[in-house]
Short mmCIF file of C-alpha atoms in Angstrom, two decimals:
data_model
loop_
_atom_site.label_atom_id
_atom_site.label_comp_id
_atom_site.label_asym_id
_atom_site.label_seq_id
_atom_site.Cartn_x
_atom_site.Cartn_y
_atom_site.Cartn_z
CA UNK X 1 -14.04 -43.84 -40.33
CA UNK X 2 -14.40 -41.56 -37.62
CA UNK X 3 -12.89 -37.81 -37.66
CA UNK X 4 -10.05 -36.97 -36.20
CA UNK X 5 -10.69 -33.97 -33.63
CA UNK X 6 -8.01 -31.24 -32.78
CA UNK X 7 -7.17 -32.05 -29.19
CA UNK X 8 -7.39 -28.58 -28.62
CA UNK X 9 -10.98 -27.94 -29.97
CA UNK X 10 -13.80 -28.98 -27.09
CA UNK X 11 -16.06 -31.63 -27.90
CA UNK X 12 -19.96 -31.08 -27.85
CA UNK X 13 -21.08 -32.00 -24.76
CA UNK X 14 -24.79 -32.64 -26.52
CA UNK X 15 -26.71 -30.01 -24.66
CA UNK X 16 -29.14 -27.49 -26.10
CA UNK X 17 -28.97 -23.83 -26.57
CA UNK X 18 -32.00 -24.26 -24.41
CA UNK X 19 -30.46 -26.00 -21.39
CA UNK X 20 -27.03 -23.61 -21.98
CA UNK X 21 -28.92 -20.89 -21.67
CA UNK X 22 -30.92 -21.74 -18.49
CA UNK X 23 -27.55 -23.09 -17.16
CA UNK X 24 -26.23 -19.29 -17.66
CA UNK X 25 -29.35 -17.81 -15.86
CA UNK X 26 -28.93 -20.04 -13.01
CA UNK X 27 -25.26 -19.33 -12.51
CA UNK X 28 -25.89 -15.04 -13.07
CA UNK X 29 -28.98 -15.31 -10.40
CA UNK X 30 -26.52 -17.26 -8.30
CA UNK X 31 -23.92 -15.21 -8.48
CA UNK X 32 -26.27 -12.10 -7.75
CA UNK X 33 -26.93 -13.68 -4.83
CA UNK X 34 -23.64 -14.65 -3.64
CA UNK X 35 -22.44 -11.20 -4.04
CA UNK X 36 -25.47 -9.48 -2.34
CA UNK X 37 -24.82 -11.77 0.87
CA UNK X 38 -21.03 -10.87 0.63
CA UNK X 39 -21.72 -7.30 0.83
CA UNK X 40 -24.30 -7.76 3.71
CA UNK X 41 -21.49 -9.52 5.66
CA UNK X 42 -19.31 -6.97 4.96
CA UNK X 43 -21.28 -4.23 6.02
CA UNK X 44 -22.25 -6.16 9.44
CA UNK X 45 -18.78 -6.18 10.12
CA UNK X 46 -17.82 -2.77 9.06
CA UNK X 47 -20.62 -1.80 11.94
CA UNK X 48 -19.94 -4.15 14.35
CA UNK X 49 -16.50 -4.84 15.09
CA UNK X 50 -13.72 -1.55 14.26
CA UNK X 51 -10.65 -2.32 12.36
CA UNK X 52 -6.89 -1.91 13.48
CA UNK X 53 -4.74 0.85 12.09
CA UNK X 54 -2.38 -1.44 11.74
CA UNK X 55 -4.34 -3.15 8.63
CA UNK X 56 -5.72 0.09 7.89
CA UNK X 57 -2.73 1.86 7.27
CA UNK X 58 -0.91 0.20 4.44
CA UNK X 59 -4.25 -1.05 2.71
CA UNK X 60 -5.07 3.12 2.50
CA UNK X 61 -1.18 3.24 1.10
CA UNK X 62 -1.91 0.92 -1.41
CA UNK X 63 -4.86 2.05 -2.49
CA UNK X 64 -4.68 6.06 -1.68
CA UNK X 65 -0.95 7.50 -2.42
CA UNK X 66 0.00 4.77 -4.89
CA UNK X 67 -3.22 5.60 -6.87
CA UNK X 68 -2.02 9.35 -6.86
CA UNK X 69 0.12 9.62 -9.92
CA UNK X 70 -2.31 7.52 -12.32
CA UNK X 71 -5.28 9.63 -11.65
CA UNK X 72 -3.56 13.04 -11.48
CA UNK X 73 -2.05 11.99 -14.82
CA UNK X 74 -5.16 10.61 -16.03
CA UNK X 75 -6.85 14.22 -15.26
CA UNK X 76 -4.59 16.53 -16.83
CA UNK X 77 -4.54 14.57 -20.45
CA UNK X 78 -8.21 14.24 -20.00
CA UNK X 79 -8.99 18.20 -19.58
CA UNK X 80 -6.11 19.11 -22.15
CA UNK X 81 -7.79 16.91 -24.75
CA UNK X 82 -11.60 18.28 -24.34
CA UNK X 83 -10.13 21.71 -24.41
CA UNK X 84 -8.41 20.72 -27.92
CA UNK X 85 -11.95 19.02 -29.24
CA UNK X 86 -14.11 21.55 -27.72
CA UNK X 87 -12.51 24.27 -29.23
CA UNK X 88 -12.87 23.95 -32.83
CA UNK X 89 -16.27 23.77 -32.32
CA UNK X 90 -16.94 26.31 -30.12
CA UNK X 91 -14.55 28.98 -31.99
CA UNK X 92 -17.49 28.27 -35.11
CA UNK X 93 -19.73 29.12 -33.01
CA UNK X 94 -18.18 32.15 -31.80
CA UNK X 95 -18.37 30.91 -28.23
CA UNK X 96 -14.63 30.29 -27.42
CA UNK X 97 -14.22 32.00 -24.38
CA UNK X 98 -16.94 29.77 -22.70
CA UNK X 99 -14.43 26.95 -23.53
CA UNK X 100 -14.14 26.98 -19.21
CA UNK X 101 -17.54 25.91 -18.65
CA UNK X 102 -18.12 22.96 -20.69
CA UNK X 103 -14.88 21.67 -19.97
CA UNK X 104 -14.84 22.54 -15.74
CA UNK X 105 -18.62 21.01 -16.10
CA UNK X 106 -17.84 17.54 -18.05
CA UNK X 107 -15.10 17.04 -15.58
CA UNK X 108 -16.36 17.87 -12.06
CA UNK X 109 -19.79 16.09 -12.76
CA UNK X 110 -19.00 13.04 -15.04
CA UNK X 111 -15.50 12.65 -16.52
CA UNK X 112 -13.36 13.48 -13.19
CA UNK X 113 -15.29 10.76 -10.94
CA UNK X 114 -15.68 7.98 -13.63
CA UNK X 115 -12.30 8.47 -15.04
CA UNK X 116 -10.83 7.93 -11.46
CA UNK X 117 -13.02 5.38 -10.52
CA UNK X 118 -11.98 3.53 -13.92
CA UNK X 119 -8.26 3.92 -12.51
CA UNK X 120 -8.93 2.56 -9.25
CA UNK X 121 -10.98 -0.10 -10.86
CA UNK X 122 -8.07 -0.86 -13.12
CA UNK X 123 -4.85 -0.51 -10.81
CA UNK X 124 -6.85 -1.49 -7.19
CA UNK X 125 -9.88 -3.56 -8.12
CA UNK X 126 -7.58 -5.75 -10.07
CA UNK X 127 -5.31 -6.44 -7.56
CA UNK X 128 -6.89 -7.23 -4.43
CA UNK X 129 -9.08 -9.51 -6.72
CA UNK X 130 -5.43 -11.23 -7.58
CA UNK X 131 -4.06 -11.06 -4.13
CA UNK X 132 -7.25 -12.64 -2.34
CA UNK X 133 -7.78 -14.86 -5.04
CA UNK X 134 -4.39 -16.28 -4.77
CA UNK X 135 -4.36 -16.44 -0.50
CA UNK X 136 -7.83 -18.54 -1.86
CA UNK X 137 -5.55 -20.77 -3.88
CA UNK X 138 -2.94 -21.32 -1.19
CA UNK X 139 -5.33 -21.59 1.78
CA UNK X 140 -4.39 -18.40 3.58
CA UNK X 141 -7.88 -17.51 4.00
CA UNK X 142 -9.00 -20.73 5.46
CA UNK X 143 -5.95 -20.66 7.80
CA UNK X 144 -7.88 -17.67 9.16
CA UNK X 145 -10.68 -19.33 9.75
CA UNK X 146 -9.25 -22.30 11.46
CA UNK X 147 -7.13 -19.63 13.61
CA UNK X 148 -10.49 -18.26 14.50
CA UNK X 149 -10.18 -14.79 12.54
CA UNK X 150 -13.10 -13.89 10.59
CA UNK X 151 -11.59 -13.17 6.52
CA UNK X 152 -13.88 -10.52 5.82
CA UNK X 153 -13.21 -8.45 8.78
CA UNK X 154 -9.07 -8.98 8.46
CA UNK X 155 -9.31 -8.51 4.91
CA UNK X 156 -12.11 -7.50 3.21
CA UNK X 157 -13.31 -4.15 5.24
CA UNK X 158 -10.14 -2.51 5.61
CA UNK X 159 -9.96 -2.68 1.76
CA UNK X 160 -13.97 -1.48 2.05
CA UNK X 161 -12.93 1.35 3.66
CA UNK X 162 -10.21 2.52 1.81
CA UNK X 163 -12.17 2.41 -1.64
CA UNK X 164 -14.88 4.24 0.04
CA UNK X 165 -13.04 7.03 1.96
CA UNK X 166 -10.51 7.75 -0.55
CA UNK X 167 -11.78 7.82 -3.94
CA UNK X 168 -13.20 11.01 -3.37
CA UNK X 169 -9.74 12.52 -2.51
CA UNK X 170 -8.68 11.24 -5.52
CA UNK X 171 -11.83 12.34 -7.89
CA UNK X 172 -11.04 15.87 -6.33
CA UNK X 173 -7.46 15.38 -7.29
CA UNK X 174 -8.63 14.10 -11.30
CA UNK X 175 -10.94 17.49 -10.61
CA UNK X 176 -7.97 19.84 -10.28
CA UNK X 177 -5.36 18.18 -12.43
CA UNK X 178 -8.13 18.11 -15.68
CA UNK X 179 -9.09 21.86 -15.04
CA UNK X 180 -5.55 22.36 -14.77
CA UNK X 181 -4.08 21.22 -18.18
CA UNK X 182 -7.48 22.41 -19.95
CA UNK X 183 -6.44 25.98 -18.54
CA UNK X 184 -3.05 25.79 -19.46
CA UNK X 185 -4.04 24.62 -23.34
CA UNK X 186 -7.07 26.98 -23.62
CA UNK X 187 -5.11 29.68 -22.86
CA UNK X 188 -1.51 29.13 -23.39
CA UNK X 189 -1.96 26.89 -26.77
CA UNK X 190 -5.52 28.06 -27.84
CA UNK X 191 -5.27 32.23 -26.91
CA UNK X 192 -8.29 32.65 -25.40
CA UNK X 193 -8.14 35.70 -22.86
CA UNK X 194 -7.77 33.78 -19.82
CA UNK X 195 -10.05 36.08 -17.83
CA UNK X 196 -13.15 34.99 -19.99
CA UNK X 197 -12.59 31.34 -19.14
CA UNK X 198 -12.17 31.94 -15.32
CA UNK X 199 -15.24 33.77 -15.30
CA UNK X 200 -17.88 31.36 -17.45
CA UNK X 201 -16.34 28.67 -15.19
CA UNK X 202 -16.86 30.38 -12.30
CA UNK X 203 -20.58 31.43 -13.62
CA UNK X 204 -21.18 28.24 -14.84
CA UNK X 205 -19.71 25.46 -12.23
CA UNK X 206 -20.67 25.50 -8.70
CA UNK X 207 -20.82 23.71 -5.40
CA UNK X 208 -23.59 21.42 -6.09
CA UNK X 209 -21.94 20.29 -9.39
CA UNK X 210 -18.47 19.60 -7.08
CA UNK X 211 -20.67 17.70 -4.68
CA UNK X 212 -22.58 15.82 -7.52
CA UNK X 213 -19.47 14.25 -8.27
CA UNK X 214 -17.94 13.19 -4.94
CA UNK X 215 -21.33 11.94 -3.92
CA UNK X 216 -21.03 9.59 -7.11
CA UNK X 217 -17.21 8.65 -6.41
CA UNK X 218 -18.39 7.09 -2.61
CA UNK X 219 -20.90 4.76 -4.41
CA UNK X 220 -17.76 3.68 -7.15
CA UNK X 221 -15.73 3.28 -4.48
CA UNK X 222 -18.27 1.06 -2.65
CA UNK X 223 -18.86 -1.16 -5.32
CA UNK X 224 -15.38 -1.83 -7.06
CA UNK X 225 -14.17 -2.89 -3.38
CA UNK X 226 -17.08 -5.27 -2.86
CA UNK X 227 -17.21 -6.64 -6.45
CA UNK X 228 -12.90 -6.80 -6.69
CA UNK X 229 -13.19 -9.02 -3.06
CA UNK X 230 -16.13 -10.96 -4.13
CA UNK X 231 -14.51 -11.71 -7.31
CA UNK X 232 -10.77 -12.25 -5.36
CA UNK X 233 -12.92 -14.82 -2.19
CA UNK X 234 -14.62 -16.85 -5.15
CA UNK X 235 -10.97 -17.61 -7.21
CA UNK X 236 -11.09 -20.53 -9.37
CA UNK X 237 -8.10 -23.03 -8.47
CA UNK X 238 -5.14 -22.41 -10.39
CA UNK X 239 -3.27 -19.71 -11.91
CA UNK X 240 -6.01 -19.48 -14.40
CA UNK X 241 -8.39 -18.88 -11.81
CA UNK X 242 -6.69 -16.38 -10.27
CA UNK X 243 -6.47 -14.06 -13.81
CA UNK X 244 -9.85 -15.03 -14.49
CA UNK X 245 -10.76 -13.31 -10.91
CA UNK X 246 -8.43 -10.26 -11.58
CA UNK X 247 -10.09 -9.98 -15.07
CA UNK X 248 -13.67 -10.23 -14.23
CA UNK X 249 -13.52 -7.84 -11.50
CA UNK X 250 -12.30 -5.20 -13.58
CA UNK X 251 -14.94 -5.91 -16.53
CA UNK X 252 -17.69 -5.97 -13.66
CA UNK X 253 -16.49 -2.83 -11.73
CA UNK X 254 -16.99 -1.11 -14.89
CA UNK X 255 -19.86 -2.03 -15.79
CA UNK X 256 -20.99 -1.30 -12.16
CA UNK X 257 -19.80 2.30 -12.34
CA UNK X 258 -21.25 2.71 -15.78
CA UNK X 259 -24.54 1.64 -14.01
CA UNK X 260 -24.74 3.76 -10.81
CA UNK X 261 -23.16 7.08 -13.19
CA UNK X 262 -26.45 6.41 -15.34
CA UNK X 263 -28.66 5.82 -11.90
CA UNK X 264 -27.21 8.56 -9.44
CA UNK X 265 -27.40 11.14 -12.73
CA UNK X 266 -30.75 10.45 -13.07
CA UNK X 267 -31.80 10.52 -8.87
CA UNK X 268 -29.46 13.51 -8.58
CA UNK X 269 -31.32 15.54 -11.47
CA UNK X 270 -34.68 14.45 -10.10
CA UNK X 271 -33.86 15.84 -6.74
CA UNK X 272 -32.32 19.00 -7.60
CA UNK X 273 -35.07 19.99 -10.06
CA UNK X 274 -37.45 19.41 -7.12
CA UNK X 275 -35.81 20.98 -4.29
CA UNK X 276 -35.04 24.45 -7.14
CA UNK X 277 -38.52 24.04 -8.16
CA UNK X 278 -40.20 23.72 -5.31
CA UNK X 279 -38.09 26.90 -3.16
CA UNK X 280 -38.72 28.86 -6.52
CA UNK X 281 -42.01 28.41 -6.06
CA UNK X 282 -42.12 29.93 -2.35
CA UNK X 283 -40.41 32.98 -3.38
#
Protein backbone atom coordinates (compact mmCIF):
# COMPACT_ATOMS: atom_id res chain seq x y z
CA UNK A 1 0.00 0.00 0.00
CA UNK A 2 1.30 3.18 -0.92
CA UNK A 3 2.40 5.99 1.76
CA UNK A 4 0.48 8.55 2.61
CA UNK A 5 2.45 11.98 2.00
CA UNK A 6 1.90 15.21 4.15
CA UNK A 7 0.26 17.53 1.66
CA UNK A 8 2.46 19.99 2.91
CA UNK A 9 5.84 18.16 2.33
CA UNK A 10 7.03 18.54 -1.64
CA UNK A 11 7.30 15.54 -3.56
CA UNK A 12 10.68 14.54 -5.31
CA UNK A 13 10.58 15.74 -8.50
CA UNK A 14 13.34 12.79 -9.49
CA UNK A 15 16.19 15.04 -10.44
CA UNK A 16 19.82 14.71 -9.41
CA UNK A 17 21.97 16.70 -7.16
CA UNK A 18 23.79 16.88 -10.42
CA UNK A 19 21.11 18.47 -12.62
CA UNK A 20 19.95 20.75 -9.25
CA UNK A 21 23.04 21.97 -9.07
CA UNK A 22 23.66 22.97 -12.73
CA UNK A 23 20.02 24.27 -12.62
CA UNK A 24 21.36 26.74 -9.69
CA UNK A 25 24.46 27.80 -11.79
CA UNK A 26 22.39 28.59 -14.69
CA UNK A 27 19.88 30.68 -12.80
CA UNK A 28 23.05 32.70 -10.57
CA UNK A 29 24.95 33.31 -14.16
CA UNK A 30 21.56 34.46 -15.34
CA UNK A 31 20.78 36.52 -12.86
CA UNK A 32 24.42 38.12 -13.00
CA UNK A 33 23.57 38.96 -16.17
CA UNK A 34 20.24 40.37 -15.81
CA UNK A 35 21.46 42.64 -13.19
CA UNK A 36 24.65 43.82 -15.06
CA UNK A 37 22.31 44.90 -18.11
CA UNK A 38 19.92 46.63 -15.56
CA UNK A 39 22.60 48.73 -14.25
CA UNK A 40 23.95 49.55 -17.81
CA UNK A 41 20.41 50.84 -18.62
CA UNK A 42 20.35 52.69 -15.74
CA UNK A 43 23.41 54.42 -16.10
CA UNK A 44 22.54 55.30 -19.96
CA UNK A 45 19.71 56.99 -18.67
CA UNK A 46 21.17 58.68 -15.73
CA UNK A 47 23.57 60.32 -18.67
CA UNK A 48 21.28 60.81 -21.18
CA UNK A 49 18.07 62.13 -20.30
CA UNK A 50 17.99 64.55 -16.64
CA UNK A 51 15.38 63.83 -14.14
CA UNK A 52 12.53 66.21 -12.79
CA UNK A 53 12.71 67.69 -9.34
CA UNK A 54 9.52 66.87 -9.05
CA UNK A 55 10.45 62.93 -8.74
CA UNK A 56 13.59 63.92 -7.29
CA UNK A 57 12.40 65.63 -4.44
CA UNK A 58 10.36 63.27 -2.38
CA UNK A 59 12.45 60.10 -3.51
CA UNK A 60 15.66 62.22 -1.68
CA UNK A 61 12.87 62.69 1.34
CA UNK A 62 12.37 59.23 1.56
CA UNK A 63 15.51 58.13 1.37
CA UNK A 64 17.69 61.23 2.92
CA UNK A 65 15.74 62.92 6.06
CA UNK A 66 13.68 59.84 6.90
CA UNK A 67 16.98 57.81 7.05
CA UNK A 68 18.31 60.56 9.54
CA UNK A 69 17.21 59.33 12.91
CA UNK A 70 18.17 55.48 12.28
CA UNK A 71 21.68 56.20 11.36
CA UNK A 72 22.38 59.03 13.84
CA UNK A 73 21.01 56.57 16.40
CA UNK A 74 22.78 53.76 14.97
CA UNK A 75 26.20 55.93 15.39
CA UNK A 76 26.03 57.05 18.79
CA UNK A 77 25.30 53.31 20.36
CA UNK A 78 27.91 52.12 18.01
CA UNK A 79 30.87 54.58 19.31
CA UNK A 80 29.52 54.35 23.03
CA UNK A 81 29.84 50.57 22.88
CA UNK A 82 33.61 50.35 21.34
CA UNK A 83 34.55 52.94 23.86
CA UNK A 84 33.07 50.47 26.68
CA UNK A 85 34.99 47.24 24.95
CA UNK A 86 38.01 49.10 24.06
CA UNK A 87 38.61 50.27 27.30
CA UNK A 88 39.20 47.42 29.46
CA UNK A 89 41.68 46.46 27.28
CA UNK A 90 43.45 49.33 26.68
CA UNK A 91 43.44 50.51 30.55
CA UNK A 92 45.74 46.84 30.87
CA UNK A 93 47.72 48.05 28.69
CA UNK A 94 48.19 51.31 30.16
CA UNK A 95 47.10 52.99 26.95
CA UNK A 96 43.68 54.51 27.98
CA UNK A 97 43.99 57.84 26.92
CA UNK A 98 44.54 56.69 23.24
CA UNK A 99 40.97 55.26 23.68
CA UNK A 100 40.18 58.42 20.84
CA UNK A 101 42.12 56.95 18.18
CA UNK A 102 41.06 53.49 17.81
CA UNK A 103 37.64 54.35 18.32
CA UNK A 104 37.56 57.88 15.83
CA UNK A 105 39.64 55.34 13.38
CA UNK A 106 37.19 52.11 13.39
CA UNK A 107 34.40 54.51 12.82
CA UNK A 108 35.42 57.05 10.13
CA UNK A 109 37.12 54.25 7.97
CA UNK A 110 34.96 51.04 8.44
CA UNK A 111 32.18 51.01 11.06
CA UNK A 112 30.56 54.63 10.25
CA UNK A 113 30.12 53.84 6.32
CA UNK A 114 29.10 50.10 6.60
CA UNK A 115 26.94 50.62 9.56
CA UNK A 116 24.97 53.32 7.54
CA UNK A 117 25.02 51.63 4.48
CA UNK A 118 23.54 48.47 6.45
CA UNK A 119 20.67 51.02 7.57
CA UNK A 120 19.92 52.24 4.27
CA UNK A 121 20.14 48.74 3.00
CA UNK A 122 17.71 47.72 5.68
CA UNK A 123 15.08 50.70 5.89
CA UNK A 124 15.56 51.94 1.85
CA UNK A 125 16.80 48.93 -0.09
CA UNK A 126 13.94 47.03 1.35
CA UNK A 127 11.40 49.18 0.41
CA UNK A 128 11.74 50.33 -2.98
CA UNK A 129 12.38 46.54 -3.65
CA UNK A 130 8.59 46.17 -2.04
CA UNK A 131 7.16 49.19 -3.67
CA UNK A 132 8.45 48.34 -7.34
CA UNK A 133 7.89 44.89 -6.84
CA UNK A 134 4.34 45.41 -6.02
CA UNK A 135 3.63 48.32 -9.06
CA UNK A 136 5.26 44.85 -10.94
CA UNK A 137 2.39 42.85 -9.49
CA UNK A 138 -0.34 45.33 -10.31
CA UNK A 139 0.96 46.41 -13.73
CA UNK A 140 1.92 49.97 -12.91
CA UNK A 141 5.13 49.58 -14.53
CA UNK A 142 3.86 48.23 -17.74
CA UNK A 143 1.19 51.00 -17.78
CA UNK A 144 4.33 53.11 -18.22
CA UNK A 145 5.45 51.51 -20.89
CA UNK A 146 2.28 51.39 -22.84
CA UNK A 147 1.96 55.30 -21.92
CA UNK A 148 5.30 55.58 -23.57
CA UNK A 149 7.43 56.44 -20.30
CA UNK A 150 10.52 54.59 -19.97
CA UNK A 151 10.33 52.71 -16.00
CA UNK A 152 13.83 53.03 -15.35
CA UNK A 153 14.16 56.63 -16.03
CA UNK A 154 10.63 57.55 -13.97
CA UNK A 155 11.59 55.25 -11.37
CA UNK A 156 14.63 53.69 -11.11
CA UNK A 157 17.32 56.75 -11.46
CA UNK A 158 15.78 59.15 -9.27
CA UNK A 159 16.07 56.40 -6.58
CA UNK A 160 19.89 55.92 -8.22
CA UNK A 161 20.58 59.16 -7.39
CA UNK A 162 19.41 59.55 -4.12
CA UNK A 163 21.35 56.35 -2.77
CA UNK A 164 24.35 57.70 -4.41
CA UNK A 165 24.34 61.43 -3.40
CA UNK A 166 23.14 61.00 0.00
CA UNK A 167 24.63 58.20 1.76
CA UNK A 168 27.61 60.07 2.23
CA UNK A 169 25.69 62.83 4.16
CA UNK A 170 24.49 60.29 6.16
CA UNK A 171 27.95 58.19 6.75
CA UNK A 172 29.26 61.74 7.84
CA UNK A 173 26.29 62.03 10.09
CA UNK A 174 26.97 58.01 11.65
CA UNK A 175 30.75 59.77 11.70
CA UNK A 176 29.80 62.50 14.17
CA UNK A 177 27.04 60.89 16.16
CA UNK A 178 29.61 57.57 16.97
CA UNK A 179 32.55 59.99 17.93
CA UNK A 180 30.04 61.75 19.80
CA UNK A 181 28.66 59.16 22.36
CA UNK A 182 32.29 57.45 22.45
CA UNK A 183 33.45 61.00 23.80
CA UNK A 184 30.80 61.45 26.07
CA UNK A 185 31.39 57.64 27.69
CA UNK A 186 35.24 57.83 27.52
CA UNK A 187 35.24 60.72 29.35
CA UNK A 188 32.15 61.28 31.28
CA UNK A 189 31.61 57.37 32.28
CA UNK A 190 35.25 56.07 31.80
CA UNK A 191 37.46 59.37 33.37
CA UNK A 192 39.88 59.62 30.99
CA UNK A 193 41.26 63.35 30.83
CA UNK A 194 39.40 64.44 27.93
CA UNK A 195 42.30 66.45 26.54
CA UNK A 196 44.37 63.15 25.92
CA UNK A 197 41.60 61.70 23.77
CA UNK A 198 41.11 64.91 21.62
CA UNK A 199 44.63 64.96 20.96
CA UNK A 200 45.53 61.02 19.90
CA UNK A 201 42.38 61.51 17.75
CA UNK A 202 43.43 64.41 16.35
CA UNK A 203 47.16 62.81 15.89
CA UNK A 204 45.86 59.77 14.82
CA UNK A 205 42.67 60.42 12.36
CA UNK A 206 42.97 62.59 9.43
CA UNK A 207 41.55 63.75 6.15
CA UNK A 208 42.43 60.87 4.07
CA UNK A 209 40.90 58.44 6.64
CA UNK A 210 37.45 60.87 6.46
CA UNK A 211 37.69 60.61 2.70
CA UNK A 212 38.43 56.78 2.76
CA UNK A 213 35.15 56.39 4.08
CA UNK A 214 32.85 58.62 2.00
CA UNK A 215 34.61 57.37 -1.06
CA UNK A 216 33.38 53.78 0.13
CA UNK A 217 29.72 55.05 1.12
CA UNK A 218 29.19 56.34 -2.92
CA UNK A 219 29.99 52.75 -4.12
CA UNK A 220 27.24 51.28 -1.14
CA UNK A 221 25.04 53.63 -2.17
CA UNK A 222 25.44 52.65 -5.86
CA UNK A 223 24.92 49.19 -5.42
CA UNK A 224 22.02 48.79 -2.76
CA UNK A 225 19.93 51.16 -5.24
CA UNK A 226 20.69 49.03 -8.29
CA UNK A 227 20.45 45.61 -6.54
CA UNK A 228 17.02 46.87 -4.25
CA UNK A 229 15.40 47.95 -8.05
CA UNK A 230 16.68 44.96 -9.78
CA UNK A 231 15.37 42.84 -7.11
CA UNK A 232 11.86 45.21 -6.83
CA UNK A 233 11.55 45.09 -11.43
CA UNK A 234 12.05 41.16 -11.26
CA UNK A 235 9.02 40.54 -8.35
CA UNK A 236 7.63 37.18 -8.36
CA UNK A 237 3.64 37.33 -8.73
CA UNK A 238 1.96 37.41 -5.56
CA UNK A 239 2.35 38.67 -2.19
CA UNK A 240 4.97 36.08 -1.74
CA UNK A 241 6.85 37.44 -4.45
CA UNK A 242 6.82 40.66 -3.41
CA UNK A 243 8.53 39.68 0.35
CA UNK A 244 10.69 37.40 -1.40
CA UNK A 245 11.96 40.66 -3.49
CA UNK A 246 12.08 42.89 -0.30
CA UNK A 247 14.02 40.01 1.42
CA UNK A 248 16.56 39.19 -1.11
CA UNK A 249 17.52 42.63 -1.74
CA UNK A 250 18.45 43.22 1.66
CA UNK A 251 20.48 39.77 2.02
CA UNK A 252 22.22 40.77 -1.42
CA UNK A 253 22.92 44.50 -0.57
CA UNK A 254 24.78 43.15 2.24
CA UNK A 255 26.59 40.93 0.94
CA UNK A 256 27.43 43.54 -1.80
CA UNK A 257 28.71 46.05 0.74
CA UNK A 258 30.56 43.37 2.61
CA UNK A 259 32.24 42.78 -0.84
CA UNK A 260 33.26 46.26 -2.11
CA UNK A 261 34.35 47.20 2.02
CA UNK A 262 36.82 44.11 1.51
CA UNK A 263 37.72 45.38 -2.32
CA UNK A 264 37.91 49.31 -1.92
CA UNK A 265 40.08 48.52 1.58
CA UNK A 266 42.32 46.67 -0.24
CA UNK A 267 42.62 49.29 -3.67
CA UNK A 268 42.56 52.17 -1.17
CA UNK A 269 45.65 50.73 0.91
CA UNK A 270 47.43 49.83 -2.30
CA UNK A 271 47.17 53.34 -3.53
CA UNK A 272 48.00 55.22 -0.56
CA UNK A 273 51.09 53.13 0.25
CA UNK A 274 52.20 54.00 -3.30
CA UNK A 275 51.49 57.53 -3.65
CA UNK A 276 53.38 57.94 0.47
CA UNK A 277 55.99 55.73 -0.80
CA UNK A 278 56.72 56.94 -3.80
CA UNK A 279 56.71 61.16 -2.63
CA UNK A 280 58.85 59.78 0.38
CA UNK A 281 61.09 58.66 -1.85
CA UNK A 282 61.60 62.17 -3.72
CA UNK A 283 62.24 63.92 -0.60
Amino acid sequence: MEQSRHPLIPASDGRSPVTRLGEFVFDAVDDVGSMAQFSLRTIMWLFSRRAHWSVLVPTFYMIGVLSVPVVAITGTFIGMVLAVQAHSSFKEMGMATRLGSIINISLVKELGPVLAATMLAGRVGSAMAAELGTMRVTEQIDALESLGANPIHYLVVPRFLGCVLLIPLLTLMADFMGVIGGAVVTTQLLHVESYHYWYHSREFVGGVDLMAGVVKSYFFGGAIALISCHRGFHSGAGAEGVGKAATQAFVLSFIAILFLDFCIGIAWNRAYNLIFSSSSSLI
